[in-house]
PDB file of C-alpha atoms in Angstrom:
ATOM      1  CA  MET A   1      84.299 245.367 476.734  1.00  0.00           C
ATOM      2  CA  SER A   2      81.045 246.428 474.703  1.00  0.00           C
ATOM      3  CA  GLU A   3      83.334 248.674 472.702  1.00  0.00           C
ATOM      4  CA  VAL A   4      85.490 245.715 471.157  1.00  0.00           C
ATOM      5  CA  ARG A   5      82.693 242.963 471.282  1.00  0.00           C
ATOM      6  CA  GLN A   6      78.644 243.098 470.767  1.00  0.00           C
ATOM      7  CA  VAL A   7      77.263 241.922 474.197  1.00  0.00           C
ATOM      8  CA  PRO A   8      73.432 240.664 474.529  1.00  0.00           C
ATOM      9  CA  ASN A   9      71.351 242.296 477.442  1.00  0.00           C
ATOM     10  CA  HIS A  10      70.943 238.843 479.474  1.00  0.00           C
ATOM     11  CA  GLN A  11      74.915 239.069 479.552  1.00  0.00           C
ATOM     12  CA  GLU A  12      77.745 240.795 481.696  1.00  0.00           C
ATOM     13  CA  PHE A  13      81.302 240.229 480.136  1.00  0.00           C
ATOM     14  CA  TYR A  14      84.520 241.151 481.839  1.00  0.00           C
ATOM     15  CA  ALA A  15      87.471 240.672 480.264  1.00  0.00           C
ATOM     16  CA  ASP A  16      91.358 240.704 480.760  1.00  0.00           C
ATOM     17  CA  VAL A  17      92.081 241.927 477.262  1.00  0.00           C
ATOM     18  CA  ASP A  18      96.168 241.202 477.908  1.00  0.00           C
ATOM     19  CA  LYS A  19      95.580 237.732 478.730  1.00  0.00           C
ATOM     20  CA  GLY A  20      92.581 236.992 476.794  1.00  0.00           C
ATOM     21  CA  THR A  21      90.646 235.754 479.670  1.00  0.00           C
ATOM     22  CA  ASN A  22      87.133 236.647 480.121  1.00  0.00           C
ATOM     23  CA  ILE A  23      83.790 235.970 482.316  1.00  0.00           C
ATOM     24  CA  VAL A  24      80.560 235.961 481.440  1.00  0.00           C
ATOM     25  CA  THR A  25      77.756 236.087 483.581  1.00  0.00           C
ATOM     26  CA  GLU A  26      74.395 234.878 481.826  1.00  0.00           C
ATOM     27  CA  ILE A  27      70.577 234.918 482.542  1.00  0.00           C
ATOM     28  CA  ASN A  28      68.419 232.430 480.629  1.00  0.00           C
ATOM     29  CA  GLU A  29      65.028 230.895 479.906  1.00  0.00           C
ATOM     30  CA  TYR A  30      65.028 228.017 482.036  1.00  0.00           C
ATOM     31  CA  GLN A  31      65.417 224.888 480.008  1.00  0.00           C
ATOM     32  CA  SER A  32      62.594 222.478 481.103  1.00  0.00           C
ATOM     33  CA  ARG A  33      63.180 220.134 479.228  1.00  0.00           C
ATOM     34  CA  VAL A  34      66.748 219.649 480.313  1.00  0.00           C
ATOM     35  CA  SER A  35      67.366 217.800 483.212  1.00  0.00           C
ATOM     36  CA  ASP A  36      69.601 218.913 486.018  1.00  0.00           C
ATOM     37  CA  GLU A  37      72.510 216.144 485.901  1.00  0.00           C
ATOM     38  CA  LYS A  38      72.385 217.442 481.864  1.00  0.00           C
ATOM     39  CA  ILE A  39      72.161 221.140 482.156  1.00  0.00           C
ATOM     40  CA  ASN A  40      75.854 221.999 481.908  1.00  0.00           C
ATOM     41  CA  ASP A  41      76.201 220.169 479.156  1.00  0.00           C
ATOM     42  CA  PHE A  42      73.478 221.498 477.493  1.00  0.00           C
ATOM     43  CA  PHE A  43      75.104 225.313 477.792  1.00  0.00           C
ATOM     44  CA  PHE A  44      78.358 223.891 477.124  1.00  0.00           C
ATOM     45  CA  GLU A  45      77.117 222.342 473.833  1.00  0.00           C
ATOM     46  CA  ASN A  46      75.262 225.497 472.941  1.00  0.00           C
ATOM     47  CA  LEU A  47      78.099 227.769 473.598  1.00  0.00           C
ATOM     48  CA  ALA A  48      80.312 225.570 471.346  1.00  0.00           C
ATOM     49  CA  LYS A  49      77.737 226.411 468.520  1.00  0.00           C
ATOM     50  CA  ASP A  50      77.550 229.557 468.976  1.00  0.00           C
ATOM     51  CA  THR A  51      80.996 230.127 468.907  1.00  0.00           C
ATOM     52  CA  SER A  52      81.340 227.684 465.978  1.00  0.00           C
ATOM     53  CA  ALA A  53      83.612 225.349 467.468  1.00  0.00           C
ATOM     54  CA  LYS A  54      85.558 222.468 465.578  1.00  0.00           C
ATOM     55  CA  SER A  55      85.657 220.096 468.516  1.00  0.00           C
ATOM     56  CA  THR A  56      85.061 220.193 472.412  1.00  0.00           C
ATOM     57  CA  SER A  57      85.792 217.672 474.827  1.00  0.00           C
ATOM     58  CA  VAL A  58      84.989 217.531 478.845  1.00  0.00           C
ATOM     59  CA  LEU A  59      87.571 217.313 481.305  1.00  0.00           C
ATOM     60  CA  LYS A  60      85.476 217.467 484.435  1.00  0.00           C
ATOM     61  CA  LYS A  61      81.932 218.082 485.883  1.00  0.00           C
ATOM     62  CA  GLY A  62      79.920 217.574 489.425  1.00  0.00           C
ATOM     63  CA  GLN A  63      78.275 219.464 491.767  1.00  0.00           C
ATOM     64  CA  ALA A  64      79.186 223.349 492.314  1.00  0.00           C
ATOM     65  CA  ASN A  65      80.231 224.064 495.953  1.00  0.00           C
ATOM     66  CA  MET A  66      78.600 227.427 496.077  1.00  0.00           C
ATOM     67  CA  PRO A  67      77.602 228.893 499.482  1.00  0.00           C
ATOM     68  CA  GLY A  68      76.095 231.931 498.155  1.00  0.00           C
ATOM     69  CA  ALA A  69      73.228 229.526 496.311  1.00  0.00           C
ATOM     70  CA  LYS A  70      72.605 226.889 498.101  1.00  0.00           C
ATOM     71  CA  ASP A  71      68.809 227.274 497.557  1.00  0.00           C
ATOM     72  CA  TYR A  72      69.427 226.243 494.033  1.00  0.00           C
ATOM     73  CA  TYR A  73      70.469 223.362 491.788  1.00  0.00           C
ATOM     74  CA  THR A  74      74.257 224.464 491.239  1.00  0.00           C
ATOM     75  CA  SER A  75      76.799 222.325 489.123  1.00  0.00           C
ATOM     76  CA  TYR A  76      79.914 222.746 486.938  1.00  0.00           C
ATOM     77  CA  ILE A  77      81.988 221.645 483.727  1.00  0.00           C
ATOM     78  CA  ILE A  78      85.437 221.802 482.442  1.00  0.00           C
ATOM     79  CA  GLY A  79      86.620 221.076 479.166  1.00  0.00           C
ATOM     80  CA  ASP A  80      87.784 222.390 476.099  1.00  0.00           C
ATOM     81  CA  HIS A  81      86.687 224.296 473.045  1.00  0.00           C
ATOM     82  CA  VAL A  82      88.596 224.246 469.924  1.00  0.00           C
ATOM     83  CA  VAL A  83      87.759 227.628 468.149  1.00  0.00           C
ATOM     84  CA  ASN A  84      89.196 229.913 465.316  1.00  0.00           C
ATOM     85  CA  GLU A  85      91.158 232.514 467.119  1.00  0.00           C
ATOM     86  CA  ARG A  86      89.531 235.363 464.720  1.00  0.00           C
ATOM     87  CA  ILE A  87      85.785 235.625 464.270  1.00  0.00           C
ATOM     88  CA  ASP A  88      86.295 235.601 460.468  1.00  0.00           C
ATOM     89  CA  ASN A  89      87.307 231.950 460.503  1.00  0.00           C
ATOM     90  CA  ARG A  90      90.737 233.266 458.672  1.00  0.00           C
ATOM     91  CA  GLY A  91      93.045 232.749 461.578  1.00  0.00           C
ATOM     92  CA  PRO A  92      94.498 229.669 463.543  1.00  0.00           C
ATOM     93  CA  GLU A  93      92.785 227.212 465.719  1.00  0.00           C
ATOM     94  CA  LEU A  94      92.556 228.348 469.397  1.00  0.00           C
ATOM     95  CA  ARG A  95      91.923 225.769 472.397  1.00  0.00           C
ATOM     96  CA  VAL A  96      90.174 227.537 474.875  1.00  0.00           C
ATOM     97  CA  ARG A  97      89.756 226.029 478.118  1.00  0.00           C
ATOM     98  CA  VAL A  98      85.798 226.629 479.151  1.00  0.00           C
ATOM     99  CA  HIS A  99      85.082 226.447 482.917  1.00  0.00           C
ATOM    100  CA  MET A 100      81.119 226.666 482.929  1.00  0.00           C
ATOM    101  CA  ALA A 101      78.673 226.839 486.219  1.00  0.00           C
ATOM    102  CA  CYS A 102      74.792 226.721 486.392  1.00  0.00           C
ATOM    103  CA  ILE A 103      72.477 228.139 488.956  1.00  0.00           C
ATOM    104  CA  ARG A 104      68.874 226.623 488.486  1.00  0.00           C
ATOM    105  CA  LEU A 105      66.621 229.413 489.507  1.00  0.00           C
ATOM    106  CA  LYS A 106      63.542 227.387 489.008  1.00  0.00           C
ATOM    107  CA  SER A 107      61.123 229.380 490.774  1.00  0.00           C
ATOM    108  CA  VAL A 108      62.029 232.670 488.514  1.00  0.00           C
ATOM    109  CA  THR A 109      61.877 230.182 485.426  1.00  0.00           C
ATOM    110  CA  SER A 110      65.657 230.957 484.179  1.00  0.00           C
ATOM    111  CA  ASP A 111      69.294 229.485 484.359  1.00  0.00           C
ATOM    112  CA  MET A 112      72.054 231.521 485.433  1.00  0.00           C
ATOM    113  CA  VAL A 113      75.439 230.398 483.992  1.00  0.00           C
ATOM    114  CA  LEU A 114      78.779 231.590 484.807  1.00  0.00           C
ATOM    115  CA  ILE A 115      81.836 231.150 482.599  1.00  0.00           C
ATOM    116  CA  PHE A 116      85.592 231.846 482.721  1.00  0.00           C
ATOM    117  CA  SER A 117      87.417 231.571 479.539  1.00  0.00           C
ATOM    118  CA  VAL A 118      90.916 231.021 479.028  1.00  0.00           C
ATOM    119  CA  PRO A 119      92.757 230.683 475.743  1.00  0.00           C
ATOM    120  CA  LEU A 120      95.699 228.055 476.109  1.00  0.00           C
ATOM    121  CA  LYS A 121      98.682 228.700 474.246  1.00  0.00           C
ATOM    122  CA  LYS A 122     100.506 225.817 475.103  1.00  0.00           C
ATOM    123  CA  GLN A 123      99.666 222.500 476.289  1.00  0.00           C
ATOM    124  CA  LEU A 124      99.035 222.923 480.387  1.00  0.00           C
ATOM    125  CA  SER A 125     100.822 221.223 483.196  1.00  0.00           C
ATOM    126  CA  ASN A 126      99.053 219.353 485.975  1.00  0.00           C
ATOM    127  CA  GLU A 127      99.907 221.971 488.295  1.00  0.00           C
ATOM    128  CA  GLU A 128      98.799 224.793 485.600  1.00  0.00           C
ATOM    129  CA  ASN A 129      95.238 222.877 485.130  1.00  0.00           C
ATOM    130  CA  GLU A 130      94.961 222.649 489.011  1.00  0.00           C
ATOM    131  CA  ALA A 131      95.915 226.699 489.093  1.00  0.00           C
ATOM    132  CA  LEU A 132      92.901 227.375 486.661  1.00  0.00           C
ATOM    133  CA  ALA A 133      90.394 224.990 488.353  1.00  0.00           C
ATOM    134  CA  GLN A 134      90.919 226.127 491.567  1.00  0.00           C
ATOM    135  CA  THR A 135      90.734 229.966 490.500  1.00  0.00           C
ATOM    136  CA  PHE A 136      87.264 228.809 488.935  1.00  0.00           C
ATOM    137  CA  PHE A 137      85.837 227.337 492.056  1.00  0.00           C
ATOM    138  CA  GLN A 138      87.129 230.467 494.383  1.00  0.00           C
ATOM    139  CA  ILE A 139      84.923 232.610 491.704  1.00  0.00           C
ATOM    140  CA  LEU A 140      82.197 230.132 492.474  1.00  0.00           C
ATOM    141  CA  GLU A 141      82.309 230.543 496.523  1.00  0.00           C
ATOM    142  CA  ALA A 142      82.370 234.178 496.050  1.00  0.00           C
ATOM    143  CA  PHE A 143      79.590 233.988 493.859  1.00  0.00           C
ATOM    144  CA  THR A 144      76.165 235.519 495.859  1.00  0.00           C
ATOM    145  CA  VAL A 145      72.928 235.293 494.679  1.00  0.00           C
ATOM    146  CA  LYS A 146      71.078 237.891 496.750  1.00  0.00           C
ATOM    147  CA  SER A 147      67.683 238.536 495.893  1.00  0.00           C
ATOM    148  CA  LEU A 148      65.577 237.309 492.881  1.00  0.00           C
ATOM    149  CA  ALA A 149      63.866 241.012 492.648  1.00  0.00           C
ATOM    150  CA  VAL A 150      64.838 241.740 489.339  1.00  0.00           C
ATOM    151  CA  PHE A 151      63.175 238.754 487.940  1.00  0.00           C
ATOM    152  CA  LYS A 152      60.099 239.401 489.706  1.00  0.00           C
ATOM    153  CA  GLY A 153      59.914 243.660 488.801  1.00  0.00           C
ATOM    154  CA  SER A 154      60.536 244.700 492.740  1.00  0.00           C
TER     155      SER A 154
END
């Protein structure tokens, strides 16, 4: 994907180019001024700013069920960003469903963010919305923090 889009060092980016979906993992500096309860709002709005979203809406948020990260504070947010389809802001508007989770790694002063994004070409039915959310929750349930050694230089 890095041949298509510049990927910063703190991110891993996986894309299905045919469907436009992507999964991003980010390791960010720990946001000590942001409470656990507000951390997803912070990163959700930060992503909106970074993508020049024209508007945002939050559909659902709460504690994340992440057995592989049970020793850390985990939460999620699901919402929409309305962005320009083209990076040069000349294309039509596009609604993107953003599924985001945050794992707070306080002991190594980092916040890990997982993002599953899906462009919405049409209004989704309740069943389609639920299927997308279930895919996201399955990703979270499968995600595991195996070691923090990478943060400690070991």
